[in-house]
């Protein structure tokens, strides 16, 4: 990343700026994530489409925010906090801050496998049918 900034903008890496901007993005991710979960619970979406019998390919869209939260969380911890020497790399605080991101990632993998088993493995009989063509 520092090479790209230097080459493209003739500027060096500013870790303080990355800390502030990553804090803003992470805060927005958390706020919209909590809002999204509240709306899905209110509409019983999780009950019907994850735990219930309903489901479609669009249900897999629930995987993306969990993966993005984990990836950006690692970016925030490693670039935003560690490079600014707010926390030490591989310290107990480093791993404590990592736990919510790892938890969300594990829950995301759990939801993925549940959806995969429900939609792609158990209900795959319609995929086995040959397509008919009309001349």
mmCIF file of C-alpha atoms in Angstrom:
data_model
loop_
_atom_site.group_PDB
_atom_site.id
_atom_site.type_symbol
_atom_site.label_atom_id
_atom_site.label_comp_id
_atom_site.label_asym_id
_atom_site.label_seq_id
_atom_site.Cartn_x
_atom_site.Cartn_y
_atom_site.Cartn_z
ATOM 1 C CA UNK A 1 0.000 0.000 0.000
ATOM 2 C CA UNK A 2 2.810 2.421 0.791
ATOM 3 C CA UNK A 3 4.370 1.734 -2.615
ATOM 4 C CA UNK A 4 1.075 2.584 -4.342
ATOM 5 C CA UNK A 5 0.685 5.825 -2.395
ATOM 6 C CA UNK A 6 4.259 6.842 -3.117
ATOM 7 C CA UNK A 7 4.076 5.937 -6.796
ATOM 8 C CA UNK A 8 0.582 7.242 -7.526
ATOM 9 C CA UNK A 9 0.441 10.340 -5.360
ATOM 10 C CA UNK A 10 4.082 11.036 -4.516
ATOM 11 C CA UNK A 11 3.139 10.723 -0.861
ATOM 12 C CA UNK A 12 4.235 8.454 1.939
ATOM 13 C CA UNK A 13 2.051 6.295 4.181
ATOM 14 C CA UNK A 14 0.300 8.251 6.920
ATOM 15 C CA UNK A 15 -0.705 5.744 9.582
ATOM 16 C CA UNK A 16 -2.437 8.389 11.720
ATOM 17 C CA UNK A 17 -4.775 9.192 8.854
ATOM 18 C CA UNK A 18 -5.409 5.503 8.257
ATOM 19 C CA UNK A 19 -6.269 5.071 11.937
ATOM 20 C CA UNK A 20 -8.880 7.831 11.835
ATOM 21 C CA UNK A 21 -10.389 6.775 8.515
ATOM 22 C CA UNK A 22 -10.448 3.097 9.465
ATOM 23 C CA UNK A 23 -12.095 3.974 12.788
ATOM 24 C CA UNK A 24 -14.841 5.834 10.909
ATOM 25 C CA UNK A 25 -15.402 2.959 8.473
ATOM 26 C CA UNK A 26 -15.379 0.361 11.256
ATOM 27 C CA UNK A 27 -17.880 2.407 13.273
ATOM 28 C CA UNK A 28 -20.143 2.664 10.236
ATOM 29 C CA UNK A 29 -19.869 -1.099 9.658
ATOM 30 C CA UNK A 30 -20.866 -1.786 13.261
ATOM 31 C CA UNK A 31 -23.792 0.669 13.190
ATOM 32 C CA UNK A 32 -25.185 -0.635 9.889
ATOM 33 C CA UNK A 33 -24.579 -4.219 10.964
ATOM 34 C CA UNK A 34 -26.549 -3.742 14.175
ATOM 35 C CA UNK A 35 -29.292 -1.926 12.281
ATOM 36 C CA UNK A 36 -29.457 -4.724 9.704
ATOM 37 C CA UNK A 37 -29.684 -7.434 12.359
ATOM 38 C CA UNK A 38 -32.425 -5.492 14.166
ATOM 39 C CA UNK A 39 -34.453 -5.167 10.955
ATOM 40 C CA UNK A 40 -33.955 -8.846 10.053
ATOM 41 C CA UNK A 41 -35.055 -9.907 13.545
ATOM 42 C CA UNK A 42 -38.090 -7.634 13.370
ATOM 43 C CA UNK A 43 -39.091 -9.189 10.036
ATOM 44 C CA UNK A 44 -38.237 -12.719 11.274
ATOM 45 C CA UNK A 45 -35.900 -13.050 8.302
ATOM 46 C CA UNK A 46 -33.287 -15.029 10.224
ATOM 47 C CA UNK A 47 -35.928 -17.362 11.650
ATOM 48 C CA UNK A 48 -37.476 -18.088 8.255
ATOM 49 C CA UNK A 49 -34.504 -17.997 5.877
ATOM 50 C CA UNK A 50 -31.643 -19.280 8.022
ATOM 51 C CA UNK A 51 -33.283 -21.522 10.598
ATOM 52 C CA UNK A 52 -36.583 -22.228 8.800
ATOM 53 C CA UNK A 53 -37.637 -23.865 5.572
ATOM 54 C CA UNK A 54 -37.611 -20.786 3.363
ATOM 55 C CA UNK A 55 -34.542 -19.877 1.412
ATOM 56 C CA UNK A 56 -33.135 -18.900 -1.930
ATOM 57 C CA UNK A 57 -29.825 -17.958 -3.466
ATOM 58 C CA UNK A 58 -30.227 -14.418 -2.121
ATOM 59 C CA UNK A 59 -29.842 -15.791 1.398
ATOM 60 C CA UNK A 60 -26.142 -16.231 0.663
ATOM 61 C CA UNK A 61 -25.851 -12.431 0.629
ATOM 62 C CA UNK A 62 -25.715 -12.663 4.431
ATOM 63 C CA UNK A 63 -22.197 -14.077 4.107
ATOM 64 C CA UNK A 64 -20.598 -10.964 2.580
ATOM 65 C CA UNK A 65 -21.002 -8.559 5.536
ATOM 66 C CA UNK A 66 -19.505 -11.081 7.957
ATOM 67 C CA UNK A 67 -16.465 -11.641 5.781
ATOM 68 C CA UNK A 68 -16.052 -7.905 5.155
ATOM 69 C CA UNK A 69 -16.277 -7.175 8.890
ATOM 70 C CA UNK A 70 -13.538 -9.694 9.635
ATOM 71 C CA UNK A 71 -11.246 -8.487 6.850
ATOM 72 C CA UNK A 72 -11.644 -4.830 7.730
ATOM 73 C CA UNK A 73 -11.266 -5.644 11.428
ATOM 74 C CA UNK A 74 -7.888 -7.205 10.749
ATOM 75 C CA UNK A 75 -6.929 -4.151 8.711
ATOM 76 C CA UNK A 76 -8.021 -1.855 11.552
ATOM 77 C CA UNK A 77 -6.120 -3.805 14.209
ATOM 78 C CA UNK A 78 -2.926 -4.299 12.205
ATOM 79 C CA UNK A 79 -2.659 -0.996 10.352
ATOM 80 C CA UNK A 80 -4.752 1.355 12.460
ATOM 81 C CA UNK A 81 -3.733 0.246 15.935
ATOM 82 C CA UNK A 82 -0.451 -1.675 15.646
ATOM 83 C CA UNK A 83 1.367 0.630 13.221
ATOM 84 C CA UNK A 84 0.388 3.653 15.320
ATOM 85 C CA UNK A 85 1.786 1.867 18.385
ATOM 86 C CA UNK A 86 -1.527 2.066 20.219
ATOM 87 C CA UNK A 87 -1.242 -1.663 20.885
ATOM 88 C CA UNK A 88 1.672 -4.066 20.539
ATOM 89 C CA UNK A 89 1.664 -6.724 17.853
ATOM 90 C CA UNK A 90 0.710 -10.134 19.297
ATOM 91 C CA UNK A 91 0.104 -8.763 22.784
ATOM 92 C CA UNK A 92 -2.843 -9.902 24.890
ATOM 93 C CA UNK A 93 -4.695 -6.702 23.933
ATOM 94 C CA UNK A 94 -4.075 -7.489 20.260
ATOM 95 C CA UNK A 95 -5.736 -10.881 20.634
ATOM 96 C CA UNK A 96 -8.541 -9.522 22.841
ATOM 97 C CA UNK A 97 -9.425 -6.966 20.177
ATOM 98 C CA UNK A 98 -9.378 -9.725 17.599
ATOM 99 C CA UNK A 99 -12.012 -11.865 19.395
ATOM 100 C CA UNK A 100 -15.179 -10.087 18.164
ATOM 101 C CA UNK A 101 -13.930 -10.258 14.581
ATOM 102 C CA UNK A 102 -13.064 -13.949 14.892
ATOM 103 C CA UNK A 103 -16.444 -14.637 16.532
ATOM 104 C CA UNK A 104 -18.325 -12.949 13.669
ATOM 105 C CA UNK A 105 -16.212 -14.869 11.146
ATOM 106 C CA UNK A 106 -16.991 -18.188 12.838
ATOM 107 C CA UNK A 107 -20.710 -17.359 12.930
ATOM 108 C CA UNK A 108 -20.500 -16.403 9.254
ATOM 109 C CA UNK A 109 -18.923 -19.751 8.374
ATOM 110 C CA UNK A 110 -21.602 -21.509 10.431
ATOM 111 C CA UNK A 111 -24.378 -19.680 8.535
ATOM 112 C CA UNK A 112 -22.669 -20.446 5.220
ATOM 113 C CA UNK A 113 -22.553 -24.192 5.936
ATOM 114 C CA UNK A 114 -26.156 -24.154 7.144
ATOM 115 C CA UNK A 115 -27.303 -22.413 3.954
ATOM 116 C CA UNK A 116 -25.144 -24.641 1.767
ATOM 117 C CA UNK A 117 -26.541 -27.783 3.336
ATOM 118 C CA UNK A 118 -30.129 -26.514 3.231
ATOM 119 C CA UNK A 119 -30.174 -24.970 -0.234
ATOM 120 C CA UNK A 120 -27.522 -26.768 -2.256
ATOM 121 C CA UNK A 121 -27.252 -30.272 -0.821
ATOM 122 C CA UNK A 122 -30.657 -31.237 0.610
ATOM 123 C CA UNK A 123 -32.707 -29.414 -2.045
ATOM 124 C CA UNK A 124 -30.510 -30.195 -5.027
ATOM 125 C CA UNK A 125 -33.048 -32.442 -6.790
ATOM 126 C CA UNK A 126 -34.125 -29.579 -9.059
ATOM 127 C CA UNK A 127 -30.504 -29.168 -10.183
ATOM 128 C CA UNK A 128 -30.387 -32.791 -11.377
ATOM 129 C CA UNK A 129 -33.191 -32.359 -13.901
ATOM 130 C CA UNK A 130 -32.109 -31.982 -17.497
ATOM 131 C CA UNK A 131 -33.179 -28.870 -19.296
ATOM 132 C CA UNK A 132 -35.709 -29.307 -22.056
ATOM 133 C CA UNK A 133 -35.324 -27.383 -25.252
ATOM 134 C CA UNK A 134 -38.107 -26.420 -27.605
ATOM 135 C CA UNK A 135 -37.396 -26.301 -31.320
#
